[in-house]
PDB file of C-alpha atoms in Angstrom:
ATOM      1  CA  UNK A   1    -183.224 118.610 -13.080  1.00 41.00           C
ATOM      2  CA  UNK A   2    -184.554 121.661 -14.911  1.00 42.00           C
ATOM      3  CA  UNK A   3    -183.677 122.154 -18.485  1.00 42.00           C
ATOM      4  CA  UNK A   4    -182.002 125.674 -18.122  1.00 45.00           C
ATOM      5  CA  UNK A   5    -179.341 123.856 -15.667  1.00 44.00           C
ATOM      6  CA  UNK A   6    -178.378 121.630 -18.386  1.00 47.00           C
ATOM      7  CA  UNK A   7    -175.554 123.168 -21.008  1.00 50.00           C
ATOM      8  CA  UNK A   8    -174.026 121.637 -23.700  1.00 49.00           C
ATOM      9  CA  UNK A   9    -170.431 120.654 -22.254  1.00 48.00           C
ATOM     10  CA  UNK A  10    -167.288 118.910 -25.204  1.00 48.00           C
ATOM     11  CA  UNK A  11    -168.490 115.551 -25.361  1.00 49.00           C
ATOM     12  CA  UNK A  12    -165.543 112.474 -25.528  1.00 44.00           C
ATOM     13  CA  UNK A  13    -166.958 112.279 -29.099  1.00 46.00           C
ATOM     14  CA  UNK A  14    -166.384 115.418 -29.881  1.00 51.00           C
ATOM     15  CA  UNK A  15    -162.935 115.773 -28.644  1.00 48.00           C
ATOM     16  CA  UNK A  16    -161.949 112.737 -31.124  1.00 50.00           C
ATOM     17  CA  UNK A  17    -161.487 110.475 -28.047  1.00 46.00           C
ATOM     18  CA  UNK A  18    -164.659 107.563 -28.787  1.00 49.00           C
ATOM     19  CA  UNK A  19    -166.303 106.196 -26.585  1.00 50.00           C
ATOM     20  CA  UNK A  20    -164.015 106.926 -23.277  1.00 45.00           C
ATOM     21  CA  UNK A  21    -166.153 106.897 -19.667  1.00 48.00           C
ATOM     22  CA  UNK A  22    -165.974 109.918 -18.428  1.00 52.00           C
ATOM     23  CA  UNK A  23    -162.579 110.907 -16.258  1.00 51.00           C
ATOM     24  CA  UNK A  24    -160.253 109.160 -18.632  1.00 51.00           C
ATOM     25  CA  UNK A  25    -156.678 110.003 -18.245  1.00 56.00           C
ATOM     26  CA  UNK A  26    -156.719 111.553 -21.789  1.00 58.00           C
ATOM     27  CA  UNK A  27    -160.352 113.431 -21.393  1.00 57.00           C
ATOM     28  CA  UNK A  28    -159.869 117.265 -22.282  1.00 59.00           C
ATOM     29  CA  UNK A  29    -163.004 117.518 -19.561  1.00 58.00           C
ATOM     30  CA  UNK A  30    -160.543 116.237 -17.036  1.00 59.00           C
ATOM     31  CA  UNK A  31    -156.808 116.933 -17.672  1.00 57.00           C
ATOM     32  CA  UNK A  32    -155.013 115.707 -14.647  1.00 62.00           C
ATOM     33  CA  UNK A  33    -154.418 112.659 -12.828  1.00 69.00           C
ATOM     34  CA  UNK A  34    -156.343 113.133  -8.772  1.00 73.00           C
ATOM     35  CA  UNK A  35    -156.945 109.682  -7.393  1.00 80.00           C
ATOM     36  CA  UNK A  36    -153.588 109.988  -4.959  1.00 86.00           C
ATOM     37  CA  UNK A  37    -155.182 113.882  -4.709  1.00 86.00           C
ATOM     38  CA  UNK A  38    -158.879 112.997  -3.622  1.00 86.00           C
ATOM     39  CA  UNK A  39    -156.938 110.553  -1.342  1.00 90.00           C
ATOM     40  CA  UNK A  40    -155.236 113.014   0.077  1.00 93.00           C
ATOM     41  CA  UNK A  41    -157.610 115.777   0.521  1.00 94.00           C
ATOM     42  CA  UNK A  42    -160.251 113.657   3.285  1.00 92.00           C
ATOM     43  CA  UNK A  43    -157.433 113.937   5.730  1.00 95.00           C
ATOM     44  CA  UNK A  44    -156.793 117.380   5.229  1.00 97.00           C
ATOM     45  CA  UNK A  45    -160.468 117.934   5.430  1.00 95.00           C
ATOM     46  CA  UNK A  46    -160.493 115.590   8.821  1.00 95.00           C
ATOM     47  CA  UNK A  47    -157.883 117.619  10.562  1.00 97.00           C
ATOM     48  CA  UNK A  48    -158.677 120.864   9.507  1.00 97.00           C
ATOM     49  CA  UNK A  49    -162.185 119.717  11.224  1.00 96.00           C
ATOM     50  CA  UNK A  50    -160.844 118.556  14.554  1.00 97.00           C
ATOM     51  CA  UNK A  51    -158.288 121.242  15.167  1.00 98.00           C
ATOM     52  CA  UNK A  52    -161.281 124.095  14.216  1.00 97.00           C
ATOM     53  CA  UNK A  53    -163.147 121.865  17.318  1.00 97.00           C
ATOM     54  CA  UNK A  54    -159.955 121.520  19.437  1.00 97.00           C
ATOM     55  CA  UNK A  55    -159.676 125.043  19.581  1.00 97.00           C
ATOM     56  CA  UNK A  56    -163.250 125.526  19.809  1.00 97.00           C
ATOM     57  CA  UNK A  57    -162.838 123.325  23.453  1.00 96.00           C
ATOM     58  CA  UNK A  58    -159.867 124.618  24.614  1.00 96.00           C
ATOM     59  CA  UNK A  59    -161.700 127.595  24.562  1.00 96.00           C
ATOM     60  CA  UNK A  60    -164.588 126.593  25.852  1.00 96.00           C
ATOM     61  CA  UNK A  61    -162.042 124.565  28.699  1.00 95.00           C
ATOM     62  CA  UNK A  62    -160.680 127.673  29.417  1.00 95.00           C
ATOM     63  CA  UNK A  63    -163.907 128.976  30.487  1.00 95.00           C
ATOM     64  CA  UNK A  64    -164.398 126.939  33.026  1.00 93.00           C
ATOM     65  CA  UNK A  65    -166.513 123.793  31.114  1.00 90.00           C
ATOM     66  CA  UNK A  66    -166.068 120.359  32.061  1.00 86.00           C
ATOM     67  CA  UNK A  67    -167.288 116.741  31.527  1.00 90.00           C
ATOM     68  CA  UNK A  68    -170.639 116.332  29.466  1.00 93.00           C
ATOM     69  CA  UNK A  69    -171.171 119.977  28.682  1.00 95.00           C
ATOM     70  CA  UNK A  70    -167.601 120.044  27.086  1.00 95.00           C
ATOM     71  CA  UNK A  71    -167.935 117.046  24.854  1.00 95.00           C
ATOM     72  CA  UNK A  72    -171.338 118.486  23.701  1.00 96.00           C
ATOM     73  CA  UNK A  73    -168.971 121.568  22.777  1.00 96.00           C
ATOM     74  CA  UNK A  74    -166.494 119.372  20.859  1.00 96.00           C
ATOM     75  CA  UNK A  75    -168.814 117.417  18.900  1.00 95.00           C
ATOM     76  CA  UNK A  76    -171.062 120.814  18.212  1.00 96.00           C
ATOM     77  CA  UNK A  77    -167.855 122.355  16.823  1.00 97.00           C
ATOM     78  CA  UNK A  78    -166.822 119.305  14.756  1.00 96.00           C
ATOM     79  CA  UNK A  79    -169.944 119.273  13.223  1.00 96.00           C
ATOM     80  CA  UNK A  80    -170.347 122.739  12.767  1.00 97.00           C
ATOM     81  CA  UNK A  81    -166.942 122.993  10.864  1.00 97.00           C
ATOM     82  CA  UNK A  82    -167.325 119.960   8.865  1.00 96.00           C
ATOM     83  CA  UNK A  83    -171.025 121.631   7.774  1.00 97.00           C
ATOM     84  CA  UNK A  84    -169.015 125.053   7.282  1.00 97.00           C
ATOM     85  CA  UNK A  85    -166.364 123.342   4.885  1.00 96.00           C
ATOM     86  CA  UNK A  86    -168.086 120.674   3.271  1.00 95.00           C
ATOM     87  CA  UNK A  87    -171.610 123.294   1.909  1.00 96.00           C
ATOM     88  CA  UNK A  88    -170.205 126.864   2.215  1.00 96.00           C
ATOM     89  CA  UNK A  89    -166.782 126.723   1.414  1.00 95.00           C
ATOM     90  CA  UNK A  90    -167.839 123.966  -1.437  1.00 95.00           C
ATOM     91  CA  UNK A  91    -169.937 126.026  -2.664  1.00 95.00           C
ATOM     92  CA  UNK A  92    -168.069 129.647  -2.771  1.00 94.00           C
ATOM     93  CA  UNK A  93    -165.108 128.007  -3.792  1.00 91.00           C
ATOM     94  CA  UNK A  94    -165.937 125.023  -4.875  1.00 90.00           C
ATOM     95  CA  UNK A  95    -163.332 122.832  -2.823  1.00 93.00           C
ATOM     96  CA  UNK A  96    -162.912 122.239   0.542  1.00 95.00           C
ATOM     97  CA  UNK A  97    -160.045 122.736   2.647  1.00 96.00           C
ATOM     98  CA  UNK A  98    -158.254 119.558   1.885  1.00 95.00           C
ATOM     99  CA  UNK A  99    -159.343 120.018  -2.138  1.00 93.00           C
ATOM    100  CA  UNK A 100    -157.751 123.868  -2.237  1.00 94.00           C
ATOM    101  CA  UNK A 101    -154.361 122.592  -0.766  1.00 94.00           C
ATOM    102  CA  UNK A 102    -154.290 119.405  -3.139  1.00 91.00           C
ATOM    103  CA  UNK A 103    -155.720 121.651  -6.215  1.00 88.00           C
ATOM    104  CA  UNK A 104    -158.813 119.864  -6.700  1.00 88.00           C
ATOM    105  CA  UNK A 105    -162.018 121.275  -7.808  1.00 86.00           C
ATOM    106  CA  UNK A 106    -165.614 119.850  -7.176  1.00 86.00           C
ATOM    107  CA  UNK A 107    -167.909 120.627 -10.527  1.00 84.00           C
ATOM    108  CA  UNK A 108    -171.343 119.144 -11.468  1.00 83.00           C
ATOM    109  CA  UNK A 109    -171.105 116.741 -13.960  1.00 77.00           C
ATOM    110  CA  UNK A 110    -174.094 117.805 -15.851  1.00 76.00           C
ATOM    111  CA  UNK A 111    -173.193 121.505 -16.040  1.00 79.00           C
ATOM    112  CA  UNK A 112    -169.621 121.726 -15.503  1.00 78.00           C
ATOM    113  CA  UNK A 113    -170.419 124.410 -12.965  1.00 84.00           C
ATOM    114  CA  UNK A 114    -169.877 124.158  -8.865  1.00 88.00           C
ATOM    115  CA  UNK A 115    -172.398 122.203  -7.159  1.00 91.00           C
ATOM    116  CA  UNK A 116    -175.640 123.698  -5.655  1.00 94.00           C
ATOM    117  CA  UNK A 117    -176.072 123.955  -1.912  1.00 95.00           C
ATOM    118  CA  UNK A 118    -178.998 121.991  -1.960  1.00 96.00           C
ATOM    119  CA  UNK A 119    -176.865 119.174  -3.295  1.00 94.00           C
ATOM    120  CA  UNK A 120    -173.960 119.740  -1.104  1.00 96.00           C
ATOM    121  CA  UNK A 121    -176.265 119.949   1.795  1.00 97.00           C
ATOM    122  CA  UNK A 122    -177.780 116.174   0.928  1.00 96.00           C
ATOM    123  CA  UNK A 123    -174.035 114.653   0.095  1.00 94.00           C
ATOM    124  CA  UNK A 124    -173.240 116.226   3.850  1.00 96.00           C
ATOM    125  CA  UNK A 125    -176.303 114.395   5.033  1.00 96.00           C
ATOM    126  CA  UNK A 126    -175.500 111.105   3.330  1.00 96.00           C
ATOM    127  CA  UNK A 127    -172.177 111.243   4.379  1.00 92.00           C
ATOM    128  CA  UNK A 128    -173.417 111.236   8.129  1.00 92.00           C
ATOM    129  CA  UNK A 129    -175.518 108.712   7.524  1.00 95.00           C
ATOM    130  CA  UNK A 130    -173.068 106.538   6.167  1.00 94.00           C
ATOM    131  CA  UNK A 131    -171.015 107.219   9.115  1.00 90.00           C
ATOM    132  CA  UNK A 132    -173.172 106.416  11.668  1.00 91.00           C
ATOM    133  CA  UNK A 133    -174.592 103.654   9.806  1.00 94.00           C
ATOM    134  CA  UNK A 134    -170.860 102.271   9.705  1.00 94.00           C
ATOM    135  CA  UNK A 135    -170.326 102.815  13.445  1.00 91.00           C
ATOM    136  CA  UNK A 136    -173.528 100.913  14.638  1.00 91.00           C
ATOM    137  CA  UNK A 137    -173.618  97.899  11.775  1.00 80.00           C
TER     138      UNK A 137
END
């Protein structure tokens, strides 16, 4: 981490709280409650991702592709929008699909500012790891 990314941000201190961890219902930093929210939001995310590749292959059906070729198609477009909403959306506007419609925000705990695409591009990456990891163990 380079020094210049790092900015002073209201410690728990300083807000008169103690020694709270960091996402405590009464942290300034973090004002509202979002575990039923984050819950929430990976479906959204999920669906908005399959219906961007159902439409994707009914297209693609449409044109006359069938068998192997189309399920290439399908899982090309699933990962394609998944990629599309979980680094470039992230990053412009710093939620995904299923964040924006549950009013969530992703921020960088050291900054307070969005996350970088580098770093959204590695938590994409880990999070297909951990996928496929699941599915085989």
């Amino acid at each position: 981490m380079r020094r210049r990314d790092v900015r002073r941000l209201p410690s728990v201190d300083q807000a008169g709280l103690g020694s709270l961890p960091r996402g405590y219902k009464r942290d300034p930093r973090y004002p509202s409650p979002r575990r039923f929210r984050q819950w929430l939001a990976f479906p959204i995310d999920m669906l908005a991702h399959v219906a961007g590749a159902a439409a994707v292959g009914a297209a693609a059906f449409a044109k006359g592709m069938s068998g192997g070729m189309l399920i290439l198609v399908l899982f090309l477009a699933f990962v394609g929008f998944s990629f599309a909403d979980r680094v470039f959306l992230q990053r412009a506007c710093g939620a995904t699909v299923g964040k924006l419609l549950t009013g969530l925000c992703v921020i960088r705990c050291d900054t307070g500012e969005r996350p970088t695409v580098r770093l959204l591009i590695r938590q994409w990456f880990i999070g297909v790891f951990m996928i496929v990891a699941s599915a085989l163990g």
